Coordinates of C-alpha atoms in Angstrom, one line a residue:
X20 CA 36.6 -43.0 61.5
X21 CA 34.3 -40.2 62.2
X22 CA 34.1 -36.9 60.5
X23 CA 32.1 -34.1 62.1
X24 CA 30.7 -31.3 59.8
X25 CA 29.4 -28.2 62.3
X26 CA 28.6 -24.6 62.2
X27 CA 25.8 -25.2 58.9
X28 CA 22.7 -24.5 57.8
X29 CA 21.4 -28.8 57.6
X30 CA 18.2 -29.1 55.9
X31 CA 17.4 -32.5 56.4
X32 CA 14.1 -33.2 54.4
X33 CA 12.7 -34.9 57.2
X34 CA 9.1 -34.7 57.0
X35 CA 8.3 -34.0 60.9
X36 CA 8.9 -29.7 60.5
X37 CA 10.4 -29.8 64.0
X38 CA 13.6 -32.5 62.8
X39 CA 14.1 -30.4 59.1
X40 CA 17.1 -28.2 60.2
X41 CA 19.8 -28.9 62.3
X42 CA 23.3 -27.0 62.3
X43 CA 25.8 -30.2 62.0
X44 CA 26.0 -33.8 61.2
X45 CA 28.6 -36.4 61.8
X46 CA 29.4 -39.5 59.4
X47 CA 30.9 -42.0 60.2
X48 CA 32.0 -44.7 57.2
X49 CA 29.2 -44.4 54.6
X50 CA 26.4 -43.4 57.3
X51 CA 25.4 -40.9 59.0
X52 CA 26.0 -41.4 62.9
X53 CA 24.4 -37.9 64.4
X54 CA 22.5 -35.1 63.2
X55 CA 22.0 -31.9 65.9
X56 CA 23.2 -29.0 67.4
X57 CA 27.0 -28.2 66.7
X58 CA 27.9 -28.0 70.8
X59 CA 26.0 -31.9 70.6
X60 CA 28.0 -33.3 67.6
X61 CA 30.3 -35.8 68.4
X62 CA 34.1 -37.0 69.2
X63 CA 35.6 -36.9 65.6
X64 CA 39.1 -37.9 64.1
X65 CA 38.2 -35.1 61.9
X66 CA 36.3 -31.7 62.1
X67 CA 34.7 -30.1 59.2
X68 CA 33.6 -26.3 60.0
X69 CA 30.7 -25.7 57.2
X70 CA 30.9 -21.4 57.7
X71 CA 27.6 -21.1 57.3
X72 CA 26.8 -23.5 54.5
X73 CA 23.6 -25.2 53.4
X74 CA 23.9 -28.7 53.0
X75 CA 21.4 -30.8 51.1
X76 CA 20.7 -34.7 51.3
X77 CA 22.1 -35.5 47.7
X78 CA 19.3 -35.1 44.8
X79 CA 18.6 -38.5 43.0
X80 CA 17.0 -37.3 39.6
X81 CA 14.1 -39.9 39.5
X82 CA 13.8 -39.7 35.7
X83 CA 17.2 -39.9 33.8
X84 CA 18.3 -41.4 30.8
X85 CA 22.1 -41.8 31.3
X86 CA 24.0 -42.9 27.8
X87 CA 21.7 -40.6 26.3
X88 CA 22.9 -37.7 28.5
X89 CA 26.8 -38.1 28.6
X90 CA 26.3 -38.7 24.4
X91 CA 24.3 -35.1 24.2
X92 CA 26.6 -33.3 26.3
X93 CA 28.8 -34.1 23.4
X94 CA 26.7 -32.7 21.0
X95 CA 25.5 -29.4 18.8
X96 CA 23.2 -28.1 21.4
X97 CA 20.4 -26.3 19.8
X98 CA 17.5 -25.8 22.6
X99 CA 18.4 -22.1 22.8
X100 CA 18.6 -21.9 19.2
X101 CA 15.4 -19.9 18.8
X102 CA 15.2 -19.7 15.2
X103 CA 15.9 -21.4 11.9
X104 CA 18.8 -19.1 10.8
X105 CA 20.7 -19.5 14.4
X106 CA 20.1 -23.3 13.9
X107 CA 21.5 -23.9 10.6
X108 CA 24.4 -21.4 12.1
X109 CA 25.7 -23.9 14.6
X110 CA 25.0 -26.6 12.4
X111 CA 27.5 -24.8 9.6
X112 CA 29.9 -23.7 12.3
X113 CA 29.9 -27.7 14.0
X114 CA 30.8 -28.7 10.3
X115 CA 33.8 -26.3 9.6
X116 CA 34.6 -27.3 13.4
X117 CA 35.2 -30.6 12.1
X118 CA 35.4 -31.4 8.3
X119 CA 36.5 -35.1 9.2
X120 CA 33.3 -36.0 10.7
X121 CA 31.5 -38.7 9.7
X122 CA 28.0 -37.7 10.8
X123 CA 27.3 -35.1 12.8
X124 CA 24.4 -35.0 15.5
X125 CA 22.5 -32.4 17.8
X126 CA 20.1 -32.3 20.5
X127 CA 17.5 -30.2 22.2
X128 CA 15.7 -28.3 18.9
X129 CA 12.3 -27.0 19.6
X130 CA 9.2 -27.5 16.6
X131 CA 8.1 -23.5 17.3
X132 CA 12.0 -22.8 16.3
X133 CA 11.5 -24.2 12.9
X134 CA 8.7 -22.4 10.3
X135 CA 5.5 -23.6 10.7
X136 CA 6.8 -26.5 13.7
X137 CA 7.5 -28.4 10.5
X138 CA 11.8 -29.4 10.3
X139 CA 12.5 -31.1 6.7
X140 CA 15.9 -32.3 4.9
X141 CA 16.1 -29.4 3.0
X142 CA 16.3 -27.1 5.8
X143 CA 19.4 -28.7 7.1
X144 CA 20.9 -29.5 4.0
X145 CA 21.1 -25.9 2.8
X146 CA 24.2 -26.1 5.2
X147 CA 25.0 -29.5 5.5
X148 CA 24.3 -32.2 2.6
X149 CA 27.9 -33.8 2.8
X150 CA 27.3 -36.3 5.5
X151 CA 24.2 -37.4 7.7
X152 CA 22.6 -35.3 9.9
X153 CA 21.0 -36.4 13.0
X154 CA 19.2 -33.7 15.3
X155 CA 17.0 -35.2 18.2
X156 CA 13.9 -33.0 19.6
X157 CA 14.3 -31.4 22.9
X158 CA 11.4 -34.1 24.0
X159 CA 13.8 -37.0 22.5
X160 CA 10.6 -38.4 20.8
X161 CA 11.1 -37.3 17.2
X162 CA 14.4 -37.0 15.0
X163 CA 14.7 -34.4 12.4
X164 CA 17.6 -35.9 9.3
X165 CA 18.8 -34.4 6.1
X166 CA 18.8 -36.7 2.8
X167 CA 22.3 -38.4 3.5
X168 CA 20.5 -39.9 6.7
X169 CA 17.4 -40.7 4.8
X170 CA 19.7 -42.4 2.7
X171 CA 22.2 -43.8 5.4
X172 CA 19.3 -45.1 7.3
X173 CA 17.5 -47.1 4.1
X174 CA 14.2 -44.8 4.3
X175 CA 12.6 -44.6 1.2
X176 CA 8.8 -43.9 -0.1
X177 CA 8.3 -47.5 0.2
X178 CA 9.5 -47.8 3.8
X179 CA 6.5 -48.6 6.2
X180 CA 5.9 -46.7 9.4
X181 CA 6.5 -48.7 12.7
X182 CA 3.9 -49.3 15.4
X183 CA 3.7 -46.6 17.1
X184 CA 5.7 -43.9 14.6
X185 CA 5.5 -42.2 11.7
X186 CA 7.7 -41.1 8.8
X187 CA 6.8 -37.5 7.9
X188 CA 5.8 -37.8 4.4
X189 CA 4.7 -34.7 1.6
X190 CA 2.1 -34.9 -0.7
X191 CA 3.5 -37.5 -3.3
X192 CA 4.4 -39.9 -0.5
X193 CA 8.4 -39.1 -0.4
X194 CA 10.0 -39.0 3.2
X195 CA 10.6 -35.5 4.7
X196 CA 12.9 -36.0 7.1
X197 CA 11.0 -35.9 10.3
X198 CA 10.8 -39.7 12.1
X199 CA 8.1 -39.3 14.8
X200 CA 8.2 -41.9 18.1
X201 CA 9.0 -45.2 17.2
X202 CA 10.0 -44.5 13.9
X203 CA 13.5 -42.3 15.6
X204 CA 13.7 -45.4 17.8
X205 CA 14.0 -48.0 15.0
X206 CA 15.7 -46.3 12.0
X207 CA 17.9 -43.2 13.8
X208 CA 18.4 -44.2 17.5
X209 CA 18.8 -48.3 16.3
X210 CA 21.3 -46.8 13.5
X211 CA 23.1 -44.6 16.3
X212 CA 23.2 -47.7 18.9
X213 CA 24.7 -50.3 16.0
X214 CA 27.7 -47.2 14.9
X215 CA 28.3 -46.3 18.6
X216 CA 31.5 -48.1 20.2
X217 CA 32.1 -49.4 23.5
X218 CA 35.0 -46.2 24.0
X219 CA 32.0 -44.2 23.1
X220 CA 29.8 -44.9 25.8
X221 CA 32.5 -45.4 28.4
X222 CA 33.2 -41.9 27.7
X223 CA 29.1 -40.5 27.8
X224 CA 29.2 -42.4 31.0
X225 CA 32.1 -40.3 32.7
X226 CA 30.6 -37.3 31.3
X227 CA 27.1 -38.2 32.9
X228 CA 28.6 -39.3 36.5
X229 CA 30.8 -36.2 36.0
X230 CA 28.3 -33.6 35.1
X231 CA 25.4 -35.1 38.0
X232 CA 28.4 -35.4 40.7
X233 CA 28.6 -31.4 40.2
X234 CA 25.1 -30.2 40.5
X235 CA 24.6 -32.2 43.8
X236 CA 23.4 -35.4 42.3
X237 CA 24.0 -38.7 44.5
X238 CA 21.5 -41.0 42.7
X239 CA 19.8 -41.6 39.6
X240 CA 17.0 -43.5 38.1
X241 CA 17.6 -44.5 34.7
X242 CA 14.8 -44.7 32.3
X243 CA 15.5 -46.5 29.3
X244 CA 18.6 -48.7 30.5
X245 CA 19.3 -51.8 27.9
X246 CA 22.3 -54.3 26.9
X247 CA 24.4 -51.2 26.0
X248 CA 23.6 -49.5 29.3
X249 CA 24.3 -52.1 31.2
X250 CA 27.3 -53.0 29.9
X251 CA 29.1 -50.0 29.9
X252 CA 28.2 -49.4 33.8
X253 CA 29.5 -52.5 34.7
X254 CA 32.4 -51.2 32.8
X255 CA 32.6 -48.4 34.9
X256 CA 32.3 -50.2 38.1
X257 CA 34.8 -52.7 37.0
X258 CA 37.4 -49.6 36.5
X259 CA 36.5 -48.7 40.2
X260 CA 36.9 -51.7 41.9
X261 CA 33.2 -52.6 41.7
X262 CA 31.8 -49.3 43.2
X263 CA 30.5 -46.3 41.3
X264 CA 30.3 -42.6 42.6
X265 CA 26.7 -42.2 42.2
X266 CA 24.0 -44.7 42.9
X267 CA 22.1 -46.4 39.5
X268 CA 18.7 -47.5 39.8
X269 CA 17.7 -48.7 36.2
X270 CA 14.1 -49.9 34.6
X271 CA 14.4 -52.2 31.4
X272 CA 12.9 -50.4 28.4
X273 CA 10.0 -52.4 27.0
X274 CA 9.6 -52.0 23.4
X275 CA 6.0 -53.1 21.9
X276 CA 7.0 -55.5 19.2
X277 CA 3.1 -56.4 18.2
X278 CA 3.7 -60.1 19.3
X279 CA 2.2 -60.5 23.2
X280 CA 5.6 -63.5 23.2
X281 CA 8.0 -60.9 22.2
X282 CA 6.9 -58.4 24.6
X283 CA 6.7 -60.8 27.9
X284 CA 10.3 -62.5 26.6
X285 CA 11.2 -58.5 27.4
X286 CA 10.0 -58.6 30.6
X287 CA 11.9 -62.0 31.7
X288 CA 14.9 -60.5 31.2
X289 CA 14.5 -57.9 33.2
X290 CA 13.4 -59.9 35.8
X291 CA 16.5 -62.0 35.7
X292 CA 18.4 -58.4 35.8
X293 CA 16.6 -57.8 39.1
X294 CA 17.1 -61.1 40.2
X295 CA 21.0 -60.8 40.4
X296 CA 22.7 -59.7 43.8
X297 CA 21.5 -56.5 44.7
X298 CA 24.0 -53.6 45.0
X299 CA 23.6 -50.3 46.4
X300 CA 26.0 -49.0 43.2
X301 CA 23.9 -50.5 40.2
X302 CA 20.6 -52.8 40.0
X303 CA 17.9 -53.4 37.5
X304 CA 14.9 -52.3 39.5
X305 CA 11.8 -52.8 37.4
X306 CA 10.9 -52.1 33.7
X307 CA 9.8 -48.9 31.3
X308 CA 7.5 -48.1 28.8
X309 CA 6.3 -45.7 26.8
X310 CA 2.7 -45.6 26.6
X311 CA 2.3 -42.3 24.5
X312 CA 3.9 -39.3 22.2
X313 CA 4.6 -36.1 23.9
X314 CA 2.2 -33.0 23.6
X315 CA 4.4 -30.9 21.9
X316 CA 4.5 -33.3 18.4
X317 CA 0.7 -33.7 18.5
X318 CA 1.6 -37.2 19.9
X319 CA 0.8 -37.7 23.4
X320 CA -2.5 -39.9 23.9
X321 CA -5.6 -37.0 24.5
X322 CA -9.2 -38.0 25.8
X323 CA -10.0 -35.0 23.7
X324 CA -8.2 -34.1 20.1
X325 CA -5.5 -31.5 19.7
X326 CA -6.3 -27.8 19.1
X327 CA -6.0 -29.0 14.7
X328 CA -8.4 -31.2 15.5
X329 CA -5.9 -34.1 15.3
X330 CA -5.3 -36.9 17.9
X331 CA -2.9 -39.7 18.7
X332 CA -3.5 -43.4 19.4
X333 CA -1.4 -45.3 22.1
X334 CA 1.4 -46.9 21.4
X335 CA 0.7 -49.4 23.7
X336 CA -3.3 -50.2 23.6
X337 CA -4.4 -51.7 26.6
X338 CA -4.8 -55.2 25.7
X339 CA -1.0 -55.6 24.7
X340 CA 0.0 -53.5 27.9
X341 CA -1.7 -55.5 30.3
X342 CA -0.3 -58.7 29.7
X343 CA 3.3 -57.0 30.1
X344 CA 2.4 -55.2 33.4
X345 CA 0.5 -58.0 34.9
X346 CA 3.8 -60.2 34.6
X347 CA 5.8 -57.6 35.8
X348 CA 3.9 -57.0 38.6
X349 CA 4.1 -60.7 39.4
X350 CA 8.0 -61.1 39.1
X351 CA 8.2 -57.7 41.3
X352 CA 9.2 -55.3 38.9
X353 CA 8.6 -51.7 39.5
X354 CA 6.8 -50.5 37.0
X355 CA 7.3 -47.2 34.9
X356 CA 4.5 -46.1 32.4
X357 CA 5.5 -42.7 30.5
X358 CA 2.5 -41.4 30.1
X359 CA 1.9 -37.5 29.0
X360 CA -2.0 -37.2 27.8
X361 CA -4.4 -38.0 29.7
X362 CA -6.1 -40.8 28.0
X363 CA -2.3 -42.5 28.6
X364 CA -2.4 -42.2 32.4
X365 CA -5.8 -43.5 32.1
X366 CA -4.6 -47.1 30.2
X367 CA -1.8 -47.0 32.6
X368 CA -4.2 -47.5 35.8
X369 CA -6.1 -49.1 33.7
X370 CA -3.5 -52.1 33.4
X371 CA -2.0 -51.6 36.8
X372 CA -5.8 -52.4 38.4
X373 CA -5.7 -55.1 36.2
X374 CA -2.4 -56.7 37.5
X375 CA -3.5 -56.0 41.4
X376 CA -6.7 -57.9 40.8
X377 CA -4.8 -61.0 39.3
X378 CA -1.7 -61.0 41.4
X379 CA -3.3 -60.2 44.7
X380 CA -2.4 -57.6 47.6
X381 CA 0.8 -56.6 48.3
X382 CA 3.8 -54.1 48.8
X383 CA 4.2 -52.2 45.4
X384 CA 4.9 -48.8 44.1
X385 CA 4.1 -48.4 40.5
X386 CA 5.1 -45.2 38.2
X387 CA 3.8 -43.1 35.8
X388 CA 6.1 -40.9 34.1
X389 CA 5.5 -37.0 33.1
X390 CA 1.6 -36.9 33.8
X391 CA 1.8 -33.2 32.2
X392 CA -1.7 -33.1 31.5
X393 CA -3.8 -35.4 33.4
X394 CA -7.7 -35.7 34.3
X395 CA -8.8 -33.9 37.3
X396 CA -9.4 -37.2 39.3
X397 CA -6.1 -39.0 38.2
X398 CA -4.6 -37.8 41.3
X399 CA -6.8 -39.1 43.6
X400 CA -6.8 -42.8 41.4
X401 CA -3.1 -42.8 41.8
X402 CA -3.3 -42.3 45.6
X403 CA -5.5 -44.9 46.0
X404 CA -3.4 -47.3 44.0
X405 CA -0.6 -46.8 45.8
X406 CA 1.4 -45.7 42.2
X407 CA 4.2 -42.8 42.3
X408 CA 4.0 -39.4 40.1
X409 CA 7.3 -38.7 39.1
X410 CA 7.1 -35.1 37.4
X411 CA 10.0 -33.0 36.0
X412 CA 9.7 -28.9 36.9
X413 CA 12.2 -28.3 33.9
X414 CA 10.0 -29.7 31.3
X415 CA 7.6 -26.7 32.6
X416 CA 9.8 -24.1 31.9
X417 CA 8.1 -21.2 30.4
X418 CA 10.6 -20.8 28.1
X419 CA 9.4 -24.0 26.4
X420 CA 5.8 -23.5 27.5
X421 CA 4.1 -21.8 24.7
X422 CA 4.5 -24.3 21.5
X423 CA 2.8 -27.0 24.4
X424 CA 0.1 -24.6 25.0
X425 CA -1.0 -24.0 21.2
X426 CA -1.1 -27.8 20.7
X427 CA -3.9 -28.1 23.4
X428 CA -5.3 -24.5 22.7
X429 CA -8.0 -24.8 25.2
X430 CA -8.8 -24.6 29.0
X431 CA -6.5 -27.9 29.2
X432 CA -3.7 -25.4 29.1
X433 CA -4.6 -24.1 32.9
X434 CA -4.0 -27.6 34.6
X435 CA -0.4 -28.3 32.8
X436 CA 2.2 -30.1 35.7
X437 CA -0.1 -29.6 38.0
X438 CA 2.0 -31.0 41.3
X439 CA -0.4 -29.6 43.8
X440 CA -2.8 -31.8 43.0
X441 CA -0.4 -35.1 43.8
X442 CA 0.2 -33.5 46.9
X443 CA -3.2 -33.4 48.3
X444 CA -4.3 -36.4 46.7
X445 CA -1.3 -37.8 49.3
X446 CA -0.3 -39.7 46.3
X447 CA 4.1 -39.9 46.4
X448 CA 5.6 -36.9 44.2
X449 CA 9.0 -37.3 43.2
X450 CA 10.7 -34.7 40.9
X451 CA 13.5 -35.5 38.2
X452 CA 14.8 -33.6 35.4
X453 CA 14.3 -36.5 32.3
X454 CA 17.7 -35.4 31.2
X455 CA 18.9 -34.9 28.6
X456 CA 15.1 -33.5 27.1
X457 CA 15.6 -30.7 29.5
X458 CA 19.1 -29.2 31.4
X459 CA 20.1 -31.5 34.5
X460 CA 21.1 -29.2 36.8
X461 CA 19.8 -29.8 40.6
X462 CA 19.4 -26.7 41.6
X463 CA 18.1 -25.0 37.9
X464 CA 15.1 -27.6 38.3
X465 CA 14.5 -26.2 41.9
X466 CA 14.0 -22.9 41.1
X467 CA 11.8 -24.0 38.3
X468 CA 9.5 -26.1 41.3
X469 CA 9.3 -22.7 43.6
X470 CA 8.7 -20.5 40.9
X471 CA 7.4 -21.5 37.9
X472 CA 9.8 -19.2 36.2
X473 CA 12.1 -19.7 33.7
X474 CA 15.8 -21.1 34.3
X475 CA 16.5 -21.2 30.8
X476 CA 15.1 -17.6 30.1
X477 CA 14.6 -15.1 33.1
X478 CA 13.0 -12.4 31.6
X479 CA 10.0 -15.1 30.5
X480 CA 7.5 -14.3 32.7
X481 CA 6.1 -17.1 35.2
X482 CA 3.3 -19.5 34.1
X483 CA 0.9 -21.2 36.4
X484 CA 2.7 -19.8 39.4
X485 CA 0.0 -20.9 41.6
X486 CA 1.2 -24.6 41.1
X487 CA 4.5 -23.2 42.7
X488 CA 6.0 -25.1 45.9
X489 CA 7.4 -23.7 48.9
X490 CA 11.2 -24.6 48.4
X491 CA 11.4 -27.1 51.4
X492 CA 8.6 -29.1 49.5
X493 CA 10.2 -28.6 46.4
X494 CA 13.4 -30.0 47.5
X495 CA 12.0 -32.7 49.5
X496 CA 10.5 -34.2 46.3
X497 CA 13.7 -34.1 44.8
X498 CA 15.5 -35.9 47.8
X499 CA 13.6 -37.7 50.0
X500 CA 10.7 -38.8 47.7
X501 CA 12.6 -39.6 44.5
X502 CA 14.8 -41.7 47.2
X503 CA 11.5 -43.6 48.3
X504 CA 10.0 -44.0 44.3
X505 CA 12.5 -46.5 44.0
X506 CA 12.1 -48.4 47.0
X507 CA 14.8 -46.7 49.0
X508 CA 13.2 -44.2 51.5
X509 CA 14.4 -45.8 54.8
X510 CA 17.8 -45.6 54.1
X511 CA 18.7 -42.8 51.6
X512 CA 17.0 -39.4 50.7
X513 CA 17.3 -37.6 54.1
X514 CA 20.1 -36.2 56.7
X515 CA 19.9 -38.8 59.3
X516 CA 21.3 -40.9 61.8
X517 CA 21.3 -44.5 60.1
X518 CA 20.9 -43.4 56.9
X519 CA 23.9 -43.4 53.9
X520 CA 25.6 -40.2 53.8
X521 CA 24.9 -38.7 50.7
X522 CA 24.7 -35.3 50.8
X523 CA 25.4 -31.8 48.8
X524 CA 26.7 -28.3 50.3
X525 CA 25.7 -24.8 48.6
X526 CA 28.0 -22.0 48.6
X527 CA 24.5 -19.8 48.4
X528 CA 21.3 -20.3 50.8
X529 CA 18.1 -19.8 48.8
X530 CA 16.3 -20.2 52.1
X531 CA 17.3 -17.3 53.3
X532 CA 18.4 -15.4 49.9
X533 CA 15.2 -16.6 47.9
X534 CA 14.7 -18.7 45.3
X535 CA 16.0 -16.3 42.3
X536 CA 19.5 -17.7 44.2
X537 CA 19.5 -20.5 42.9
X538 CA 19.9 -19.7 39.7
X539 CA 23.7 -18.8 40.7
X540 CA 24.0 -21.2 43.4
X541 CA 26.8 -23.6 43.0
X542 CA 27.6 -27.2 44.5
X543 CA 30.4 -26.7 47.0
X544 CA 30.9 -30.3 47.6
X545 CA 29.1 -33.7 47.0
X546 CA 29.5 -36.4 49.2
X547 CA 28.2 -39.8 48.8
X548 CA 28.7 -43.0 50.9
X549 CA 30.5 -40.6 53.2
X550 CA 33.5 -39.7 50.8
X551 CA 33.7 -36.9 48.7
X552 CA 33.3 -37.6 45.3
X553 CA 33.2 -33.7 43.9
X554 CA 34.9 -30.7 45.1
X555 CA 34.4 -27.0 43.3
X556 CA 37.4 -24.6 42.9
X557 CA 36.3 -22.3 45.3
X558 CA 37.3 -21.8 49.3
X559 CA 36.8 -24.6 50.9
X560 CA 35.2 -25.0 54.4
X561 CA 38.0 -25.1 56.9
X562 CA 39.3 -28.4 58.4
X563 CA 40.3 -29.3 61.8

């Protein structure tokens, strides 16, 4: 059967500026058999009049972490809880919402919310001592607990810190209640992973398939995918008849264990993951790891020391990474370095140089995650090597900007997400949101990209608006490149014949409207493999 869509506004995110708009496109099964002019579409079974419409080649977020994100939407969100008082409010209210709870958990907090950047027990237990509290960081790299999780989690003044973490301490050595990298990995997140059920994460999934399918989203890259993950999407495929309704691409996390045998043992089962029968629904694509901290926590790995004077050490030195990366590189993994400082996107060319030279020329595309401050020559290094830089526009939201900016406190500050740079460097730029450390929306992280204003606050001013793309870049990034960072840019990512139809239609045109649009702009309908797989409550485009 073949459906014709006419009378639209197609942006196609074909590269070649004389093939990016058309006004109609025809599908026919899960492909796209025309793109053109309306009077040149096609004999259909079925006519789909757009009125006027945008339509978008469905976003893949490049950067995702998918369990996490259905569980938060769940959750006390406190991002735009911009002070102490409003956050032990919702805390207090989420309590009385619930007395029954067992624990109670929240997302999204931000260190220049809390006094001095400095969260502790007490602050939370002056509203909630009764039962564990668990409250991740907007950045997802440090967990902030009262004294029942202290307790519930075994932490005491004798606990060691992890590789890689910390357990905030005072001055006689007793446990504060912060857990920094690692340390919210092995005690809070390994706690939260052992108490969760399977109903639990079959219900974060639908929430997460849900919540993308309405913002546009055909595809995502998941970021930190392990036995749980995997698990519950194959439950969700199983309860569809072995398809899903948005494409998974997943990299194995990689936890540094200290022991080189542990950490390649890692790597070989995500290499048998890969190994299995590909499907365009869900596939184990390569491995992820996280080389460093994040800027805001004084974590992220600097060339140069923070503006106290402090610093942070990898958490994966070079001569445990390289082993890893050189045997992932060899079983054809892609692979994902989260790296935020600059000395971290250094170790992770470092190793990925390393792994070329041994395993010898061939087709490859490498990551590095976040790259939010990075040497002026890394741009150019990455091109060369051939490695992607997927970036996230949301996590540069000037609504969030100025606790980053006072950790760095120096001219570092002026080249922060600097995506320009990737661009003429000609290395591959592909934009994600890294839900849920920032909001997922589509089009929110758009506007972000063409503005470098704020979605979360409007009446923030811009920052850096010279690293601001034009909205066709912006959007092709989002589409067609984070479509190609995972191996998939000849047959998903763009409006065009041959390729699957995934696609999105706008009931506003920020083209035409400007960007501010987008910040009311709503997804119509998404499409993927040709079917509809969302639909919005509003008047539809008119059927023949």
């Amino acid at each position: 059967m073949i459906t014709r869509y006419v009378n639209g506004r197609v942006f196609t995110a074909d590269p070649d500026p004389e093939k990016a708009w058309a006004e109609a496109f025809a599908v026919q099964g899960d492909v796209i058999a025309f793109v053109g002019d309306s009077a040149d579409a096609p004999d259909a079974e079925a006519t789909v009049d757009l009125q006027g419409r945008l339509v978008l080649p469905g976003f893949t977020d490049a950067h995702t972490h998918l369990l996490m994100m259905g569980a938060a939407l769940g959750q006390v969100h406190l991002t735009d809880a911009r002070s102490l008082d409003e956050i032990q409010s919702r805390l207090r209210d989420a309590r009385d919402r619930d007395p029954d709870a067992a624990a109670l958990r929240g997302r999204g907090w931000l260190f220049d919310s809390v006094p001095g950047g400095a969260p502790t027990a007490a602050m939370i237990d002056a509203v909630v001592s009764d039962i564990p509290v668990y409250l991740d960081a907007n950045d997802y790299h440090s967990c902030w607990v009262n004294r029942a999780a202290l307790a519930e989690l075994g932490i005491t003044r004798d606990t060691p810190d992890p590789i890689g973490g910390e357990i905030a301490r005072d001055a006689d050595g007793e446990p504060t209640g912060m857990l920094y990298e690692t340390a919210a990995v092995q005690f809070a997140w390994a706690h939260r992973d052992a108490t969760t059920t399977d109903g639990d994460r079959d219900e974060a999934v639908e929430r997460a398939i849900a919540a993308y399918l309405a913002t546009g989203v055909t595809g995502v890259v998941d970021m930190a995918f392990d036995e749980f993950g995997l698990a519950a999407f194959e439950r969700a495929r199983a309860r569809r008849g072995g398809e899903l309704p948005i494409r998974v691409a997943a990299h194995w996390l990689i936890e540094n264990t200290g022991d080189d045998e542990r950490n390649l043992a890692q790597v070989a089962r995500a290499a048998e993951l890969a190994a299995r029968e590909s499907s365009p629904w869900l596939r184990v694509v390569g491995i992820k790891l996280i080389l460093d901290g994040v800027i805001d926590a004084c974590t992220a790995a600097m060339r140069q020391p923070y503006a106290d004077g402090t610093n942070a050490g990898p958490i994966w030195p070079l001569a445990q990474l390289e082993p890893v990366i050189v045997a992932a590189d060899a079983a054809g993994l892609q692979v994902a370095q989260h790296a935020i400082g600059d000395l971290a996107s250094d170790i992770a060319l470092d190793a990925i140089e390393r792994a070329i030279a041994v395993n010898g020329p061939r087709d490859r595309r490498h990551r590095i995650e976040h790259l939010e401050y990075a040497a002026p020559e890394t741009a150019a290094r990455m091109a060369a090597l051939g490695v992607t830089a997927s970036m996230q526009p949301v996590h540069s939201d000037p609504a969030i900007f100025a606790n980053w900016a006072e950790m760095l406190g120096d001219e570092r500050v002026e080249r922060a997400f600097a995506w320009p740079e990737y661009e003429d460097a000609g290395a591959l730029l592909a934009f994600s949101t890294d839900a849920p450390t920032a909001p997922h929306s589509s089009l929110a992280n758009m506007y972000i990209a063409a503005t470098r204003a704020s979605a979360l606050d409007p009446g923030v001013p811009a920052t850096h608006p010279q690293y601001a793309l034009p909205l066709d870049r912006a959007i092709g990034h989002a589409t067609r490149d984070a479509a190609a960072s995972v191996g998939d840019g000849d047959w998903r990512g763009r409006i065009a014949r041959g390729f699957a139809a995934d696609v999105a239609v706008l009931d506003t045109d920020p083209f035409a409207a400007g960007a501010d649009a987008l910040l009311e702009a709503q997804v119509v309908e998404t499409i993927m493999a040709g079917r509809s797989r969302y639909s919005a409550s509003v008047e539809p485009a008119s059927r023949g």
